[in-house]
Each structure stands twice: as C-alpha cells, then as structure tokens.
mmCIF file of C-alpha atoms and ligand atoms in Angstrom:
data_model
loop_
_atom_site.group_PDB
_atom_site.id
_atom_site.type_symbol
_atom_site.label_atom_id
_atom_site.label_comp_id
_atom_site.label_asym_id
_atom_site.label_seq_id
_atom_site.Cartn_x
_atom_site.Cartn_y
_atom_site.Cartn_z
ATOM 1 C CA MET W 656 12.912 -13.355 -13.066
ATOM 2 C CA PRO W 657 13.371 -14.786 -9.560
ATOM 3 C CA GLU W 658 16.426 -16.884 -10.442
ATOM 4 C CA ALA W 659 18.410 -13.695 -11.121
ATOM 5 C CA ALA W 660 17.513 -12.189 -7.774
ATOM 6 C CA ASN W 661 20.647 -12.726 -5.772
ATOM 7 C CA GLU W 662 23.136 -10.246 -7.181
ATOM 8 C CA THR W 663 22.611 -7.487 -4.648
ATOM 9 C CA GLY W 664 21.933 -9.722 -1.657
ATOM 10 C CA VAL W 665 18.773 -11.342 -0.462
ATOM 11 C CA LEU W 666 17.336 -8.445 1.511
ATOM 12 C CA ILE W 667 14.994 -5.976 -0.208
ATOM 13 C CA ASP W 668 15.518 -2.681 1.611
ATOM 14 C CA GLY W 669 12.100 -1.033 1.352
ATOM 15 C CA LYS W 670 13.112 1.705 3.742
ATOM 16 C CA ALA W 671 15.958 2.886 1.497
ATOM 17 C CA PHE W 672 13.886 2.498 -1.676
ATOM 18 C CA ALA W 673 11.019 4.506 -0.148
ATOM 19 C CA ALA W 674 13.403 7.263 0.967
ATOM 20 C CA GLY W 675 14.735 7.567 -2.594
ATOM 21 C CA LEU W 676 11.204 7.624 -4.003
ATOM 22 C CA ARG W 677 10.134 10.356 -1.555
ATOM 23 C CA ASP W 678 13.139 12.454 -2.641
ATOM 24 C CA ARG W 679 12.171 12.116 -6.288
ATOM 25 C CA ILE W 680 8.547 12.975 -5.471
ATOM 26 C CA ARG W 681 9.669 16.095 -3.576
ATOM 27 C CA HIS W 682 11.652 17.177 -6.627
ATOM 28 C CA GLN W 683 8.638 16.687 -8.924
ATOM 29 C CA VAL W 684 6.343 18.538 -6.522
ATOM 30 C CA ALA W 685 8.741 21.506 -6.668
ATOM 31 C CA ARG W 686 8.783 21.338 -10.491
ATOM 32 C CA LEU W 687 4.980 21.216 -10.576
ATOM 33 C CA HIS W 688 4.839 24.304 -8.401
ATOM 34 C CA GLU W 689 7.334 26.173 -10.587
ATOM 35 C CA ALA W 690 5.642 25.235 -13.835
ATOM 36 C CA HIS W 691 1.971 25.542 -12.838
ATOM 37 C CA GLY W 692 1.823 27.233 -9.406
ATOM 38 C CA LEU W 693 0.197 24.105 -7.971
ATOM 39 C CA THR W 694 0.763 22.540 -4.538
ATOM 40 C CA PRO W 695 -0.824 19.089 -4.135
ATOM 41 C CA GLY W 696 -3.042 18.777 -1.043
ATOM 42 C CA LEU W 697 -3.792 15.573 0.847
ATOM 43 C CA ALA W 698 -6.594 15.308 3.417
ATOM 44 C CA VAL W 699 -6.353 12.497 5.953
ATOM 45 C CA VAL W 700 -9.380 11.709 8.102
ATOM 46 C CA LEU W 701 -9.108 9.810 11.373
ATOM 47 C CA VAL W 702 -12.168 8.722 13.324
ATOM 48 C CA GLY W 703 -11.527 7.676 16.924
ATOM 49 C CA GLU W 704 -8.340 7.074 18.861
ATOM 50 C CA ASP W 705 -6.969 3.748 17.679
ATOM 51 C CA PRO W 706 -3.281 4.045 18.688
ATOM 52 C CA ALA W 707 -1.863 2.350 15.568
ATOM 53 C CA SER W 708 -4.045 4.536 13.303
ATOM 54 C CA GLN W 709 -2.883 7.666 15.149
ATOM 55 C CA VAL W 710 0.746 6.739 14.482
ATOM 56 C CA TYR W 711 0.026 6.125 10.777
ATOM 57 C CA VAL W 712 -1.896 9.367 10.389
ATOM 58 C CA ARG W 713 0.815 11.454 12.054
ATOM 59 C CA SER W 714 3.414 9.839 9.859
ATOM 60 C CA LYS W 715 1.359 10.456 6.709
ATOM 61 C CA ALA W 716 0.907 14.139 7.597
ATOM 62 C CA ARG W 717 4.616 14.652 8.313
ATOM 63 C CA GLN W 718 5.766 12.950 5.125
ATOM 64 C CA THR W 719 3.179 14.897 3.106
ATOM 65 C CA ARG W 720 4.656 18.175 4.370
ATOM 66 C CA GLU W 721 8.214 16.948 3.821
ATOM 67 C CA ALA W 722 7.318 16.254 0.187
ATOM 68 C CA GLY W 723 6.288 19.904 -0.220
ATOM 69 C CA MET W 724 2.557 19.135 -0.304
ATOM 70 C CA THR W 725 -0.176 20.567 1.918
ATOM 71 C CA SER W 726 -1.506 18.259 4.630
ATOM 72 C CA PHE W 727 -5.069 18.642 5.918
ATOM 73 C CA GLU W 728 -5.835 16.598 9.023
ATOM 74 C CA HIS W 729 -9.379 15.956 10.194
ATOM 75 C CA ARG W 730 -10.172 14.139 13.416
ATOM 76 C CA LEU W 731 -13.622 13.004 14.478
ATOM 77 C CA ASP W 732 -14.291 11.397 17.809
ATOM 78 C CA ALA W 733 -14.986 7.698 18.138
ATOM 79 C CA GLY W 734 -18.732 8.299 18.487
ATOM 80 C CA ALA W 735 -19.050 10.255 15.217
ATOM 81 C CA THR W 736 -22.006 9.282 13.033
ATOM 82 C CA GLU W 737 -21.833 8.062 9.459
ATOM 83 C CA GLU W 738 -23.702 11.202 8.378
ATOM 84 C CA GLU W 739 -21.043 13.427 9.981
ATOM 85 C CA LEU W 740 -18.255 11.579 8.206
ATOM 86 C CA LEU W 741 -20.124 11.596 4.880
ATOM 87 C CA GLY W 742 -20.650 15.341 5.291
ATOM 88 C CA LEU W 743 -16.918 15.854 5.810
ATOM 89 C CA VAL W 744 -16.060 13.698 2.772
ATOM 90 C CA ARG W 745 -18.474 15.736 0.625
ATOM 91 C CA ARG W 746 -16.847 18.986 1.753
ATOM 92 C CA LEU W 747 -13.406 17.597 0.937
ATOM 93 C CA ASN W 748 -14.670 16.492 -2.493
ATOM 94 C CA GLU W 749 -15.684 20.101 -3.176
ATOM 95 C CA ASP W 750 -12.528 21.709 -1.753
ATOM 96 C CA SER W 751 -10.208 22.661 -4.614
ATOM 97 C CA ARG W 752 -7.150 22.735 -2.308
ATOM 98 C CA VAL W 753 -7.655 19.029 -1.613
ATOM 99 C CA ASN W 754 -6.418 16.713 -4.366
ATOM 100 C CA GLY W 755 -6.369 13.480 -2.378
ATOM 101 C CA ILE W 756 -8.613 12.098 0.358
ATOM 102 C CA LEU W 757 -7.740 9.219 2.653
ATOM 103 C CA VAL W 758 -10.113 8.001 5.357
ATOM 104 C CA GLN W 759 -8.038 5.913 7.741
ATOM 105 C CA LEU W 760 -9.369 2.376 8.230
ATOM 106 C CA PRO W 761 -10.693 0.611 10.229
ATOM 107 C CA LEU W 762 -13.718 2.766 11.075
ATOM 108 C CA PRO W 763 -15.842 2.429 14.214
ATOM 109 C CA GLU W 764 -18.619 -0.104 13.786
ATOM 110 C CA GLN W 765 -21.497 2.406 13.594
ATOM 111 C CA ILE W 766 -20.017 3.653 10.288
ATOM 112 C CA ARG W 767 -20.284 1.615 7.086
ATOM 113 C CA GLY W 768 -16.849 1.680 5.459
ATOM 114 C CA ASP W 769 -18.272 0.928 2.013
ATOM 115 C CA ALA W 770 -20.634 3.899 2.145
ATOM 116 C CA VAL W 771 -17.764 6.214 3.067
ATOM 117 C CA ILE W 772 -15.417 4.904 0.386
ATOM 118 C CA GLU W 773 -18.143 5.223 -2.243
ATOM 119 C CA ALA W 774 -18.722 8.842 -1.218
ATOM 120 C CA ILE W 775 -15.138 9.822 -2.047
ATOM 121 C CA ASP W 776 -14.680 11.442 -5.464
ATOM 122 C CA PRO W 777 -12.896 8.671 -7.438
ATOM 123 C CA ALA W 778 -10.493 11.295 -8.835
ATOM 124 C CA LYS W 779 -9.392 12.089 -5.245
ATOM 125 C CA ASP W 780 -9.416 8.488 -4.031
ATOM 126 C CA VAL W 781 -5.654 8.190 -3.438
ATOM 127 C CA ASP W 782 -6.268 4.923 -1.553
ATOM 128 C CA GLY W 783 -7.636 3.373 -4.762
ATOM 129 C CA LEU W 784 -10.503 1.754 -2.860
ATOM 130 C CA HIS W 785 -13.509 3.281 -4.661
ATOM 131 C CA PRO W 786 -15.334 0.650 -6.769
ATOM 132 C CA ARG W 787 -14.682 2.779 -9.855
ATOM 133 C CA ASN W 788 -10.929 2.573 -9.300
ATOM 134 C CA ALA W 789 -11.094 -1.137 -8.454
ATOM 135 C CA GLY W 790 -13.023 -1.665 -11.710
ATOM 136 C CA LEU W 791 -10.577 0.400 -13.742
ATOM 137 C CA LEU W 792 -7.659 -1.569 -12.294
ATOM 138 C CA SER W 793 -9.233 -4.874 -13.267
ATOM 139 C CA ASN W 794 -10.085 -3.550 -16.759
ATOM 140 C CA GLY W 795 -6.594 -2.116 -17.315
ATOM 141 C CA GLY W 796 -7.813 1.492 -17.245
ATOM 142 C CA PRO W 797 -6.205 4.591 -15.652
ATOM 143 C CA ALA W 798 -6.952 3.696 -12.017
ATOM 144 C CA MET W 799 -5.746 5.086 -8.718
ATOM 145 C CA VAL W 800 -4.001 1.986 -7.369
ATOM 146 C CA PRO W 801 -4.043 1.047 -3.643
ATOM 147 C CA CYS W 802 -0.766 2.143 -2.068
ATOM 148 C CA THR W 803 0.487 -1.061 -0.444
ATOM 149 C CA PRO W 804 0.213 -3.316 -3.509
ATOM 150 C CA LEU W 805 1.657 -0.540 -5.673
ATOM 151 C CA GLY W 806 4.648 -0.371 -3.308
ATOM 152 C CA CYS W 807 5.074 -4.160 -3.432
ATOM 153 C CA LEU W 808 5.055 -4.101 -7.229
ATOM 154 C CA MET W 809 7.683 -1.341 -7.345
ATOM 155 C CA LEU W 810 9.984 -3.337 -5.055
ATOM 156 C CA LEU W 811 9.514 -6.472 -7.155
ATOM 157 C CA LYS W 812 10.185 -4.743 -10.465
ATOM 158 C CA ASP W 813 13.195 -2.934 -9.050
ATOM 159 C CA ARG W 814 14.720 -6.229 -7.925
ATOM 160 C CA LEU W 815 13.595 -8.622 -10.635
ATOM 161 C CA GLY W 816 13.088 -6.494 -13.739
ATOM 162 C CA PRO W 817 10.219 -7.629 -15.979
ATOM 163 C CA LEU W 818 7.941 -10.095 -14.187
ATOM 164 C CA LYS W 819 6.473 -11.591 -17.359
ATOM 165 C CA GLY W 820 5.659 -15.291 -17.086
ATOM 166 C CA ALA W 821 6.536 -15.603 -13.380
ATOM 167 C CA ARG W 822 4.333 -17.805 -11.238
ATOM 168 C CA ALA W 823 2.968 -15.578 -8.454
ATOM 169 C CA LEU W 824 0.965 -16.471 -5.377
ATOM 170 C CA VAL W 825 -0.910 -13.800 -3.445
ATOM 171 C CA LEU W 826 -1.737 -14.980 0.040
ATOM 172 C CA GLY W 827 -4.761 -12.953 1.186
ATOM 173 C CA ARG W 828 -7.819 -11.603 -0.619
ATOM 174 C CA SER W 829 -8.561 -8.222 0.966
ATOM 175 C CA ASN W 830 -9.828 -5.328 -1.148
ATOM 176 C CA ILE W 831 -6.932 -3.199 0.052
ATOM 177 C CA VAL W 832 -4.015 -5.573 -0.666
ATOM 178 C CA GLY W 833 -4.706 -9.100 -1.956
ATOM 179 C CA LYS W 834 -7.141 -8.437 -4.795
ATOM 180 C CA PRO W 835 -5.424 -5.331 -6.228
ATOM 181 C CA MET W 836 -2.030 -7.055 -5.859
ATOM 182 C CA ALA W 837 -3.285 -9.953 -7.971
ATOM 183 C CA GLN W 838 -4.587 -7.513 -10.604
ATOM 184 C CA LEU W 839 -1.259 -5.680 -10.753
ATOM 185 C CA LEU W 840 0.712 -8.910 -11.168
ATOM 186 C CA LEU W 841 -1.700 -10.064 -13.851
ATOM 187 C CA ALA W 842 -1.147 -6.774 -15.691
ATOM 188 C CA GLU W 843 2.605 -7.563 -15.529
ATOM 189 C CA HIS W 844 1.862 -10.887 -17.280
ATOM 190 C CA CYS W 845 2.449 -13.102 -14.254
ATOM 191 C CA THR W 846 0.535 -16.336 -13.794
ATOM 192 C CA VAL W 847 -1.363 -15.425 -10.648
ATOM 193 C CA SER W 848 -3.035 -17.504 -7.939
ATOM 194 C CA ILE W 849 -4.797 -16.179 -4.864
ATOM 195 C CA ALA W 850 -4.711 -18.272 -1.681
ATOM 196 C CA HIS W 851 -6.617 -17.610 1.539
ATOM 197 C CA SER W 852 -7.719 -19.104 4.823
ATOM 198 C CA ARG W 853 -9.778 -21.840 3.115
ATOM 199 C CA THR W 854 -7.070 -22.880 0.656
ATOM 200 C CA ARG W 855 -6.179 -26.571 0.859
ATOM 201 C CA ASP W 856 -2.474 -27.342 1.290
ATOM 202 C CA LEU W 857 -1.217 -23.817 1.536
ATOM 203 C CA ALA W 858 2.376 -25.008 1.933
ATOM 204 C CA GLU W 859 2.317 -26.736 -1.473
ATOM 205 C CA GLU W 860 0.743 -23.682 -3.133
ATOM 206 C CA CYS W 861 3.505 -21.503 -1.679
ATOM 207 C CA ARG W 862 6.261 -23.874 -2.795
ATOM 208 C CA ARG W 863 5.171 -23.453 -6.423
ATOM 209 C CA ALA W 864 5.466 -19.665 -6.296
ATOM 210 C CA GLU W 865 8.391 -17.791 -7.838
ATOM 211 C CA ILE W 866 6.854 -14.627 -6.382
ATOM 212 C CA LEU W 867 5.125 -14.940 -3.005
ATOM 213 C CA ILE W 868 3.165 -12.052 -1.521
ATOM 214 C CA ALA W 869 1.985 -12.679 2.054
ATOM 215 C CA ALA W 870 -0.853 -10.410 3.194
ATOM 216 C CA VAL W 871 -3.011 -12.288 5.678
ATOM 217 C CA GLY W 872 -2.156 -10.739 9.048
ATOM 218 C CA ARG W 873 -1.133 -14.039 10.662
ATOM 219 C CA PRO W 874 2.231 -13.831 12.448
ATOM 220 C CA ARG W 875 4.893 -16.021 10.768
ATOM 221 C CA LEU W 876 2.305 -18.197 9.036
ATOM 222 C CA VAL W 877 4.617 -18.815 6.080
ATOM 223 C CA GLN W 878 7.348 -21.163 7.218
ATOM 224 C CA GLY W 879 10.843 -21.356 5.802
ATOM 225 C CA ASP W 880 10.280 -24.640 3.994
ATOM 226 C CA TRP W 881 7.169 -23.244 2.270
ATOM 227 C CA VAL W 882 9.442 -20.947 0.269
ATOM 228 C CA ARG W 883 10.589 -22.115 -3.158
ATOM 229 C CA PRO W 884 14.394 -21.817 -3.384
ATOM 230 C CA GLY W 885 15.251 -18.544 -5.125
ATOM 231 C CA ALA W 886 11.721 -17.101 -4.796
ATOM 232 C CA ALA W 887 11.030 -13.406 -4.233
ATOM 233 C CA VAL W 888 9.080 -13.043 -0.985
ATOM 234 C CA ILE W 889 7.173 -9.857 -0.163
ATOM 235 C CA ASP W 890 5.856 -9.744 3.390
ATOM 236 C CA VAL W 891 2.978 -7.297 3.874
ATOM 237 C CA GLY W 892 2.115 -8.497 7.391
ATOM 238 C CA VAL W 893 2.579 -6.209 10.382
ATOM 239 C CA ASN W 894 1.779 -8.239 13.495
ATOM 240 C CA ARG W 895 2.573 -7.193 17.036
ATOM 241 C CA ILE W 896 3.496 -10.198 19.146
ATOM 242 C CA ASP W 897 4.542 -10.799 22.712
ATOM 243 C CA ALA W 898 8.356 -10.805 22.869
ATOM 244 C CA GLY W 899 8.442 -11.982 26.494
ATOM 245 C CA ASN W 900 9.720 -9.796 29.380
ATOM 246 C CA GLY W 901 6.616 -7.626 29.086
ATOM 247 C CA LYS W 902 7.632 -6.279 25.656
ATOM 248 C CA THR W 903 6.149 -6.645 22.185
ATOM 249 C CA ARG W 904 7.696 -6.701 18.749
ATOM 250 C CA LEU W 905 6.621 -6.569 15.111
ATOM 251 C CA VAL W 906 6.788 -9.628 12.892
ATOM 252 C CA GLY W 907 5.479 -10.279 9.408
ATOM 253 C CA ASP W 908 3.348 -13.062 7.948
ATOM 254 C CA VAL W 909 6.570 -14.894 7.022
ATOM 255 C CA ASP W 910 9.096 -16.571 9.301
ATOM 256 C CA PHE W 911 11.838 -14.227 8.105
ATOM 257 C CA GLU W 912 14.863 -15.936 9.699
ATOM 258 C CA GLU W 913 14.064 -19.279 8.075
ATOM 259 C CA ALA W 914 12.636 -17.943 4.808
ATOM 260 C CA LYS W 915 15.679 -15.807 4.051
ATOM 261 C CA LYS W 916 17.822 -18.965 3.873
ATOM 262 C CA ARG W 917 15.836 -20.116 0.831
ATOM 263 C CA ALA W 918 14.521 -16.947 -0.773
ATOM 264 C CA GLY W 919 16.311 -15.190 -3.615
ATOM 265 C CA ALA W 920 14.948 -11.882 -2.307
ATOM 266 C CA ILE W 921 12.857 -11.028 0.736
ATOM 267 C CA THR W 922 11.454 -7.955 2.478
ATOM 268 C CA PRO W 923 12.005 -7.611 6.246
ATOM 269 C CA VAL W 924 9.391 -6.477 8.780
ATOM 270 C CA PRO W 925 9.757 -3.693 9.710
ATOM 271 C CA GLY W 926 11.640 -1.862 6.945
ATOM 272 C CA GLY W 927 10.231 -3.650 3.913
ATOM 273 C CA VAL W 928 6.794 -2.900 2.519
ATOM 274 C CA GLY W 929 5.661 -0.507 5.295
ATOM 275 C CA PRO W 930 7.663 2.560 4.235
ATOM 276 C CA MET W 931 6.562 2.043 0.628
ATOM 277 C CA THR W 932 2.882 2.480 1.501
ATOM 278 C CA ILE W 933 3.190 6.138 2.479
ATOM 279 C CA ALA W 934 5.620 6.873 -0.357
ATOM 280 C CA CYS W 935 3.012 5.502 -2.784
ATOM 281 C CA LEU W 936 0.313 7.592 -1.123
ATOM 282 C CA LEU W 937 2.399 10.671 -1.971
ATOM 283 C CA LEU W 938 2.900 9.352 -5.491
ATOM 284 C CA ASN W 939 -0.861 8.897 -5.926
ATOM 285 C CA THR W 940 -1.508 12.393 -4.565
ATOM 286 C CA LEU W 941 0.943 13.881 -7.057
ATOM 287 C CA SER W 942 -0.552 12.005 -10.005
ATOM 288 C CA ALA W 943 -4.142 12.747 -8.875
ATOM 289 C CA THR W 944 -3.271 16.469 -8.787
ATOM 290 C CA CYS W 945 -1.890 16.354 -12.317
ATOM 291 C CA ARG W 946 -4.916 14.479 -13.675
ATOM 292 C CA GLN W 947 -7.383 16.835 -11.992
ATOM 293 C CA LYS W 948 -5.655 19.781 -13.654
ATOM 294 C CA GLY W 949 -5.412 18.152 -17.088
ATOM 295 C CA ILE W 950 -1.614 17.857 -16.875
ATOM 296 C CA PRO W 951 -0.187 14.550 -18.155
ATOM 297 C CA ALA W 952 0.960 12.777 -14.952
ATOM 298 C CA ALA W 953 3.926 11.379 -16.903
ATOM 299 C CA GLU W 954 5.427 14.910 -17.097
ATOM 300 C CA PHE W 955 5.848 14.896 -13.313
ATOM 301 C CA ALA W 956 6.396 11.184 -12.685
ATOM 302 C CA PRO W 957 9.240 10.587 -10.228
ATOM 303 C CA GLY W 958 10.535 7.658 -12.337
HETATM 304 N N1 GUN Q 2109 -5.303 1.326 7.454
HETATM 305 C C1 GUN Q 2109 -4.208 0.546 7.315
HETATM 306 N N2 GUN Q 2109 -3.685 0.686 6.069
HETATM 307 C C2 GUN Q 2109 -4.475 1.569 5.427
HETATM 308 C C3 GUN Q 2109 -4.443 2.124 4.111
HETATM 309 O O1 GUN Q 2109 -3.584 1.827 3.265
HETATM 310 N N3 GUN Q 2109 -5.441 3.009 3.820
HETATM 311 C C4 GUN Q 2109 -6.402 3.336 4.718
HETATM 312 N N4 GUN Q 2109 -7.336 4.194 4.338
HETATM 313 N N5 GUN Q 2109 -6.450 2.838 5.939
HETATM 314 C C5 GUN Q 2109 -5.496 1.969 6.293
#
C-alpha cells in the first residue's frame, strides 16, 4: 500500500528495474532455445521518417538482439499506401520466424491506424492493441497487454506489493496507455477512476489518489500540491520542452521537483517508465512465442 512506500527512498528507478528484467528475459530466451530450439522473432515496422519514432525503432531492434531474439526491421517511406502496409502485415502474420509484430505509431494520415492494428494476428500483437486483446484484458482473459501500462504495473507492484483496495487515478484515456492501465489496476483490485481533459477539478481528483498514473502528454500538468502525501506517482509523459539557450529537454506530465517532496514513490522522466516499455515488449514477444508453440508461458517467465 502507498503508506509503506518510503523504505527504499522515494525514487522508482525504472532504468535499473528494466535492465534487471532484460537480463532475466535473456536468460529465459536462452533456456527456450536449449529446450525447444526456438528463437523468438520480433518484427518492427516503421512508416516514414519521424525522428522520435526512428530512435524508438532502433532502440527496440538493438534490445531485441541483445535479448537473444531475432529482430526484423521493415521501413516504408512516408508516402506508403494503406494497402502496402496491410500487405506487409499479412506477410508477417504468415511468417513462422516472426512471433511478434509491432507497427510503430503514429502512422501517416493516409493510413488508418485501426485498420492496420486489426490486420495484425492477435497472437502476434505484442503491442496488445488489437480489439481482441483489448477485449480479453477487460474480460480477464489471457490477453497480450500493452507494454507501457504493463511496465507501470510491474514498477508499482515491485514497490508497493499487493495493490488491493488502493484508490488509483489514471490521468489519460488513450487506447495504448490510459484504458489498459485502468483495466490492469482493476484486475489488481484497486478502486479505479479515469480522468481526462474534460474532468472537472482535476487537482481534487488527483489529491484523492493513493496511486496516480499521469499519461496525458501535457508537460508538468500535475503540480506538486495535487499529489496526496505518500502517494505513488507514475509519470508516463515524455514531453520535449524548450530549456532556453537554444536547447530542449524532456519532462514528464508531473512537476517532478515539487511532486517528489510529497510522494511516497515517484518515477523520474527520463529513467522511469520509458525503459520499461521496451523491456515489456521483449517480455510479450517471449510469451507470445511460447503460446504460439503450445508451451506454457509460465515455464519461461522471467519472474
Ligand atoms: N509509439 C509510441 N509508443 C508506442 C508503442 O508502445 N507502440 C507503438 N506501436 N507505437 C508507439
């Protein structure tokens, strides 16, 4: 519970946690290879040249290889048609070397993101965005869970232990973070609220939360005095702001310097949630591989 959060300091070091998780995944990937001759394969598709997406995709490919998995990279130019991308997704669905498929978002505007996501084989949907996986998550079935909320949940459980009964507020209602995050917390028996841009008196809603997840993409929206004393604060925001002198820097959705004076536990930006997202992508790729081959994923779970 949040009140017990302070023993190991206020900061939640997502970077260190993610590094440990990647090590354990690498070990399980090696075991899977020894026991079954299998090497998980992850295909990442990038359309266009968005600089931030290029950085993410490179990082995903490198960490996939470091985990002992096979990385398949596919790049289409910014003018690619929806039909071209759908054709590629269908080929990846059929390719037995590919166990996970991730189409980097956002997509150029001539391509309907929903149509692409729905074309991905749900069993290979390591992003957990296919409606089948979203439905399974809300019904408590064996879903592929979106990587960022899964990473947030792992950090919370590592710091707080069982979350049962905690009052949680998810700030943001995207399909990729806010909604699945709320489902995951509900499955952990939290009392969950979802707040968003139209919520009245956001500050008061935040002050009630023992667990506060900020995922709205608004730099330092959550002020220090919005944080309930002792609360666990997970900051999903990655916002590039002007730092003066012609430079930029990354800040989260939370005013970290002020919030850390009140929080019982808080993730920094960078070095909090970000590194967990790719680690969870590797985790999903490993478990998708096991499921596709009829191997209980628990036998190769990194713990
Ligand atoms: N763009 C930013 N984050 C993500 C993510 O988690 N998955 C995909 N597919 N695209 C993203």
